[in-house]
Short mmCIF file of C-alpha atoms and ligand atoms in Angstrom, two decimals:
data_model
loop_
_atom_site.label_atom_id
_atom_site.label_comp_id
_atom_site.label_asym_id
_atom_site.label_seq_id
_atom_site.Cartn_x
_atom_site.Cartn_y
_atom_site.Cartn_z
CA MET A 172 -0.21 0.01 -0.43
CA SER A 173 1.65 3.56 -1.12
CA ARG A 174 2.20 5.99 1.75
CA VAL A 175 0.51 9.17 2.58
CA ALA A 176 1.86 12.04 3.53
CA TYR A 177 0.06 15.25 5.48
CA VAL A 178 1.49 18.39 4.63
CA ASN A 179 0.41 21.86 5.49
CA GLY A 180 -3.41 20.41 5.45
CA ARG A 181 -3.27 18.19 2.56
CA PHE A 182 -2.62 14.12 2.51
CA VAL A 183 -0.05 13.59 -0.36
CA PRO A 184 1.49 10.50 -1.92
CA GLN A 185 4.37 10.32 0.40
CA ARG A 186 6.82 8.98 -2.60
CA GLY A 187 5.80 12.81 -4.41
CA ALA A 188 5.49 14.64 -1.24
CA ALA A 189 7.74 17.81 -0.75
CA ILE A 190 8.63 20.85 0.50
CA ASN A 191 10.01 24.01 -0.94
CA VAL A 192 13.42 24.28 -1.25
CA GLU A 193 13.52 28.02 1.30
CA ASP A 194 11.91 25.82 3.60
CA ARG A 195 13.80 26.65 6.58
CA GLY A 196 13.65 23.38 7.90
CA PHE A 197 15.50 22.19 5.39
CA GLN A 198 18.12 25.40 4.97
CA PHE A 199 18.80 25.50 9.04
CA ALA A 200 17.23 22.60 10.86
CA ASP A 201 15.26 25.39 11.87
CA GLY A 202 12.06 23.48 13.62
CA VAL A 203 11.36 20.61 15.91
CA TYR A 204 9.25 17.51 16.00
CA GLU A 205 8.12 14.44 18.33
CA VAL A 206 7.30 10.54 17.42
CA TRP A 207 4.16 8.56 18.90
CA ALA A 208 4.63 4.94 19.82
CA VAL A 209 0.90 3.85 18.41
CA GLN A 210 -0.52 0.57 19.40
CA ASP A 211 -3.73 -0.71 18.33
CA GLY A 212 -4.71 2.53 16.70
CA VAL A 213 -3.80 4.49 20.51
CA LEU A 214 -0.94 7.20 20.40
CA LEU A 215 1.28 6.77 23.57
CA ASP A 216 2.32 9.20 26.24
CA GLU A 217 -0.67 11.52 23.77
CA ASP A 218 -0.61 14.19 25.48
CA GLY A 219 3.13 14.51 26.94
CA HIS A 220 4.28 14.23 23.66
CA PHE A 221 2.04 17.35 22.56
CA THR A 222 2.78 18.74 25.93
CA ARG A 223 6.59 18.45 24.82
CA LEU A 224 5.67 19.75 21.31
CA ALA A 225 4.68 22.68 22.41
CA ARG A 226 7.35 23.58 24.79
CA SER A 227 9.51 22.88 22.18
CA LEU A 228 8.06 25.60 20.04
CA ARG A 229 7.92 28.47 22.37
CA GLU A 230 11.69 27.93 23.38
CA LEU A 231 12.49 28.66 19.82
CA ALA A 232 9.50 30.95 19.50
CA ILE A 233 7.96 29.27 16.71
CA GLU A 234 4.34 30.44 15.83
CA ARG A 235 1.91 27.61 16.51
CA PRO A 236 0.85 26.26 12.97
CA MET A 237 -3.13 25.19 14.57
CA SER A 238 -4.95 24.05 17.44
CA ASP A 239 -4.02 21.14 19.14
CA ALA A 240 -7.12 19.71 18.32
CA ALA A 241 -6.52 20.35 14.77
CA LEU A 242 -3.12 18.73 15.35
CA ARG A 243 -4.26 15.66 16.90
CA ARG A 244 -7.41 15.58 14.02
CA ALA A 245 -4.63 15.39 11.44
CA ALA A 246 -2.79 13.29 12.96
CA PHE A 247 -5.27 10.07 13.51
CA GLU A 248 -6.11 10.69 10.08
CA THR A 249 -2.15 10.23 8.73
CA LEU A 250 -2.61 6.57 10.54
CA ARG A 251 -6.23 6.04 9.49
CA ARG A 252 -4.52 6.88 6.07
CA ASN A 253 -1.69 4.98 5.80
CA ARG A 254 -3.76 1.79 7.95
CA VAL A 255 -1.32 1.87 11.19
CA ARG A 256 -2.88 0.81 13.53
CA THR A 257 1.43 0.08 15.52
CA GLY A 258 3.72 1.73 15.00
CA LEU A 259 5.14 4.91 14.48
CA LEU A 260 3.57 8.53 14.14
CA TYR A 261 6.04 11.35 12.80
CA LEU A 262 5.40 15.27 13.23
CA GLN A 263 8.45 17.74 12.25
CA ILE A 264 6.87 21.19 12.36
CA THR A 265 9.50 24.38 11.06
CA ARG A 266 9.72 28.06 11.20
CA GLY A 267 8.51 27.76 7.25
CA VAL A 268 9.12 29.62 4.32
CA ALA A 269 11.38 32.47 3.98
CA PRO A 270 14.45 34.47 1.39
CA ARG A 271 17.56 32.24 2.83
CA ASP A 272 18.44 34.67 5.53
CA HIS A 273 20.09 33.34 9.65
CA ALA A 274 17.50 35.62 11.21
CA PHE A 275 14.00 34.84 12.07
CA PRO A 276 11.72 35.95 9.07
CA ARG A 277 9.25 38.53 9.34
CA PRO A 278 6.09 37.71 11.69
CA GLY A 279 3.24 35.93 9.35
CA VAL A 280 5.06 33.42 7.54
CA ARG A 281 3.59 30.25 8.28
CA PRO A 282 5.35 27.45 9.73
CA THR A 283 5.48 23.78 7.86
CA VAL A 284 3.88 20.84 9.29
CA VAL A 285 4.64 17.37 7.66
CA MET A 286 3.37 14.14 9.51
CA THR A 287 4.32 10.57 8.26
CA ALA A 288 3.23 7.64 9.61
CA LYS A 289 5.24 3.97 9.72
CA GLY A 290 3.77 0.46 10.36
CA LEU A 291 5.84 -1.69 12.63
CA LYS A 292 5.32 -5.10 14.48
CA LEU A 293 5.81 -5.20 18.04
CA GLU A 294 6.93 -8.53 17.88
CA ASP A 295 10.46 -7.35 15.82
CA SER A 296 10.85 -4.55 18.88
CA ASP A 297 10.21 -7.58 21.43
CA ALA A 298 12.53 -9.95 19.84
CA ARG A 299 15.05 -7.85 20.44
CA ALA A 300 14.57 -6.57 23.77
CA ALA A 301 14.63 -10.39 24.39
CA LYS A 302 18.19 -10.34 23.21
CA GLY A 303 19.10 -6.94 24.57
CA VAL A 304 21.02 -4.69 22.68
CA ALA A 305 25.10 -3.13 23.08
CA VAL A 306 25.63 0.25 23.60
CA ILE A 307 29.34 2.39 22.76
CA THR A 308 29.87 6.02 24.63
CA LEU A 309 31.07 8.70 22.60
CA PRO A 310 32.39 11.96 23.91
CA GLU A 311 29.28 14.93 23.86
CA THR A 312 29.69 16.58 20.94
CA ARG A 313 25.94 18.21 21.06
CA TRP A 314 24.90 22.28 21.99
CA ALA A 315 23.76 23.66 25.02
CA ARG A 316 19.74 22.63 24.71
CA CYS A 317 19.15 19.15 24.28
CA ASP A 318 15.97 19.87 26.35
CA ILE A 319 14.27 21.52 23.21
CA LYS A 320 13.19 18.87 20.69
CA SER A 321 15.18 20.09 17.68
CA VAL A 322 15.68 18.17 14.27
CA SER A 323 19.05 19.33 14.32
CA LEU A 324 19.95 15.77 14.82
CA LEU A 325 23.76 16.26 13.05
CA PRO A 326 25.61 14.79 15.97
CA ASN A 327 23.32 12.64 16.38
CA VAL A 328 22.74 11.07 13.30
CA LEU A 329 26.93 10.86 13.34
CA ALA A 330 26.88 8.81 16.93
CA LYS A 331 23.71 6.86 16.26
CA GLN A 332 26.50 5.96 12.59
CA ALA A 333 29.42 4.88 15.06
CA ALA A 334 27.61 2.54 16.98
CA ARG A 335 26.07 0.62 14.05
CA ALA A 336 29.24 0.59 12.54
CA ALA A 337 30.83 -1.36 15.64
CA GLY A 338 27.82 -3.46 15.63
CA ALA A 339 26.02 -1.75 18.54
CA TYR A 340 22.34 -0.40 18.53
CA GLU A 341 22.65 3.10 20.36
CA ALA A 342 25.61 5.57 21.44
CA TRP A 343 25.52 7.34 25.07
CA PHE A 344 26.86 10.40 24.66
CA VAL A 345 29.17 11.21 27.90
CA ASP A 346 30.26 15.22 28.91
CA ALA A 347 32.65 17.10 29.52
CA ASP A 348 32.87 15.69 33.59
CA GLY A 349 32.88 12.39 32.63
CA LEU A 350 28.82 11.54 33.20
CA VAL A 351 26.37 10.00 30.58
CA THR A 352 24.22 12.24 29.56
CA GLU A 353 22.17 10.26 27.32
CA GLY A 354 21.65 7.85 23.87
CA SER A 355 21.33 9.74 20.92
CA SER A 356 17.68 9.39 20.33
CA SER A 357 17.25 7.65 23.51
CA ASN A 358 17.07 8.07 27.83
CA ALA A 359 20.27 5.91 29.38
CA TRP A 360 18.93 4.33 32.99
CA ILE A 361 21.02 1.61 34.70
CA VAL A 362 20.19 -0.91 37.83
CA THR A 363 22.91 -0.43 40.85
CA ALA A 364 24.56 -3.39 42.46
CA ASP A 365 21.79 -2.96 45.14
CA GLY A 366 18.97 -2.71 42.64
CA VAL A 367 18.56 1.40 42.80
CA LEU A 368 16.60 2.54 39.64
CA VAL A 369 19.67 5.74 37.89
CA THR A 370 18.68 8.24 35.48
CA ARG A 371 20.35 11.24 34.72
CA PRO A 372 17.79 14.47 36.16
CA LEU A 373 15.97 16.44 33.96
CA THR A 374 18.49 19.70 32.42
CA ALA A 375 19.17 21.63 29.55
CA ASN A 376 21.75 18.67 27.93
CA ILE A 377 18.81 16.12 27.76
CA LEU A 378 15.75 15.33 26.21
CA ALA A 379 13.17 15.35 29.00
CA GLY A 380 11.98 11.58 26.96
CA VAL A 381 7.87 11.15 27.70
CA THR A 382 8.87 7.29 27.89
CA ARG A 383 10.89 8.14 30.89
CA ALA A 384 8.81 9.71 32.80
CA HIS A 385 6.31 7.20 32.13
CA LEU A 386 8.75 4.76 32.72
CA LEU A 387 9.37 6.55 36.21
CA ARG A 388 5.78 6.25 36.99
CA CYS A 389 5.75 2.68 36.52
CA ALA A 390 8.70 2.46 38.66
CA GLU A 391 6.51 3.68 41.54
CA LEU A 392 3.79 0.93 40.85
CA LEU A 393 5.96 -1.61 41.13
CA GLN A 394 7.82 0.31 44.13
CA LEU A 395 11.60 0.22 42.99
CA ARG A 396 14.48 2.29 44.50
CA VAL A 397 14.90 5.79 42.35
CA GLU A 398 17.35 8.25 42.22
CA GLU A 399 17.64 10.88 39.54
CA ARG A 400 21.32 11.55 39.23
CA ALA A 401 24.57 11.37 36.47
CA PHE A 402 26.48 8.68 36.50
CA THR A 403 29.82 7.27 34.69
CA PRO A 404 30.53 4.94 32.19
CA ALA A 405 32.78 2.94 34.39
CA GLU A 406 29.28 2.67 36.98
CA ALA A 407 27.31 1.78 34.28
CA LYS A 408 29.64 -1.43 33.16
CA ALA A 409 29.76 -2.42 36.62
CA SER A 410 25.97 -1.97 36.94
CA ARG A 411 23.54 -4.77 37.49
CA GLU A 412 21.29 -4.37 34.73
CA ALA A 413 21.06 -0.84 32.34
CA PHE A 414 18.59 -0.37 29.61
CA ILE A 415 17.55 2.69 27.19
CA SER A 416 13.71 4.31 26.76
CA SER A 417 12.25 6.05 23.95
CA ALA A 418 8.83 5.78 22.20
CA SER A 419 10.35 3.94 19.22
CA SER A 420 12.14 1.17 21.90
CA HIS A 421 10.11 1.35 25.29
CA ALA A 422 12.39 -0.05 27.68
CA MET A 423 15.09 -1.59 25.94
CA PRO A 424 17.24 -3.88 27.96
CA VAL A 425 21.31 -3.11 27.43
CA VAL A 426 23.70 -6.04 27.49
CA ARG A 427 27.11 -4.39 26.53
CA ILE A 428 28.46 -1.57 27.07
CA ASP A 429 31.55 -0.92 24.98
CA ASP A 430 33.53 -3.86 26.07
CA ALA A 431 31.96 -4.52 29.01
CA VAL A 432 29.21 -7.52 29.19
CA ILE A 433 26.02 -5.97 31.65
CA GLY A 434 24.91 -8.23 34.67
CA ASP A 435 25.57 -11.76 33.18
CA GLY A 436 25.25 -10.35 29.36
CA ARG A 437 20.78 -10.92 29.69
CA PRO A 438 18.09 -8.90 30.19
CA GLY A 439 18.26 -8.05 33.74
CA PRO A 440 14.33 -8.66 35.15
CA VAL A 441 13.91 -4.34 36.33
CA ALA A 442 13.86 -3.65 32.31
CA GLN A 443 11.75 -6.53 31.35
CA ALA A 444 9.39 -5.79 34.61
CA LEU A 445 9.31 -1.56 33.20
CA ARG A 446 8.72 -2.64 29.50
CA ARG A 447 5.95 -5.07 30.71
CA THR A 448 4.71 -2.49 32.88
CA TYR A 449 5.36 0.44 30.49
CA LEU A 450 3.02 -1.97 28.08
CA GLU A 451 0.67 -2.30 30.77
CA THR A 452 -0.04 0.69 31.51
CA THR A 453 -0.87 2.85 28.40
N1 LIG B 728 16.73 11.58 24.04
C1 LIG B 728 16.88 11.50 22.56
C2 LIG B 728 18.09 12.71 22.23
C3 LIG B 728 15.70 11.27 21.94
O1 LIG B 728 15.87 11.60 20.22
C4 LIG B 728 15.14 10.38 22.77
C5 LIG B 728 13.86 10.54 21.77
N2 LIG B 728 13.27 10.69 20.70
C6 LIG B 728 14.79 10.55 23.78
C7 LIG B 728 16.24 10.96 24.49
C8 LIG B 728 13.93 9.60 24.43
O2 LIG B 728 12.20 10.62 24.52
P1 LIG B 728 10.82 10.19 24.15
O3 LIG B 728 10.96 9.04 25.08
O4 LIG B 728 10.12 10.94 24.40
O5 LIG B 728 11.01 9.53 22.86
#
């Protein structure tokens, strides 16, 4: 079945879908995005992603292109037209089209809105989670406002590619203090030797993962001990468990970091329980 994209109020065949060459998203990566996991036709953590979208737009002073209600209608119509019941919904909003100039265009330029949907099988993600994934560590090379979900993702792209080249699934950035910030497209977690769940607190140098917030609620349900603090790669390598979180991977167990095997090299019980609870509480 051919895919359909939403582009500025119209549904068009994705193969031919296009934006203006002077779109500021293309010229300057001057835009923001969101990704929702879709399950049985439901947008997981629907409100959390819309709230973060509104914040990203506000932080970059990009005008809201349409009401939340209209965005949501377009989102569900994009899913319907692509017959996606389980998969991902992608939304990008840029500052719009204007003659190329670094400074913002005059007021009134309409933001560009694009949505696409992709079907995925939950079983593929479950199969990956059953084996666990490998992570590499890399120096942090991103800007100081990683809390904004901007489409400016070049360091993330390079980090993910380095991971793939090393036969790993994800790369964790390590800041100048020697602490893990987050993954190239996920938040980072460990379970210490004495069973404490640890993830970095929310500051400007990581994205406030919507899945991260949901998993913290799951941790409460499971009565886990939680510490929001940064950790080093050395602590992670000596930990009992590690995992990553994102809308597309939920909670994904990590069984190797660089050359270190985590725990007994198999997905740990805390990561598995959180993954299960996450999927049960959506
Ligand atoms: N950090 C980064 C850099 C990401 O790209 C993502 C995925 N969008 C996340 C964390 C996880 O965020 P979420 O759980 O909202 O998908």
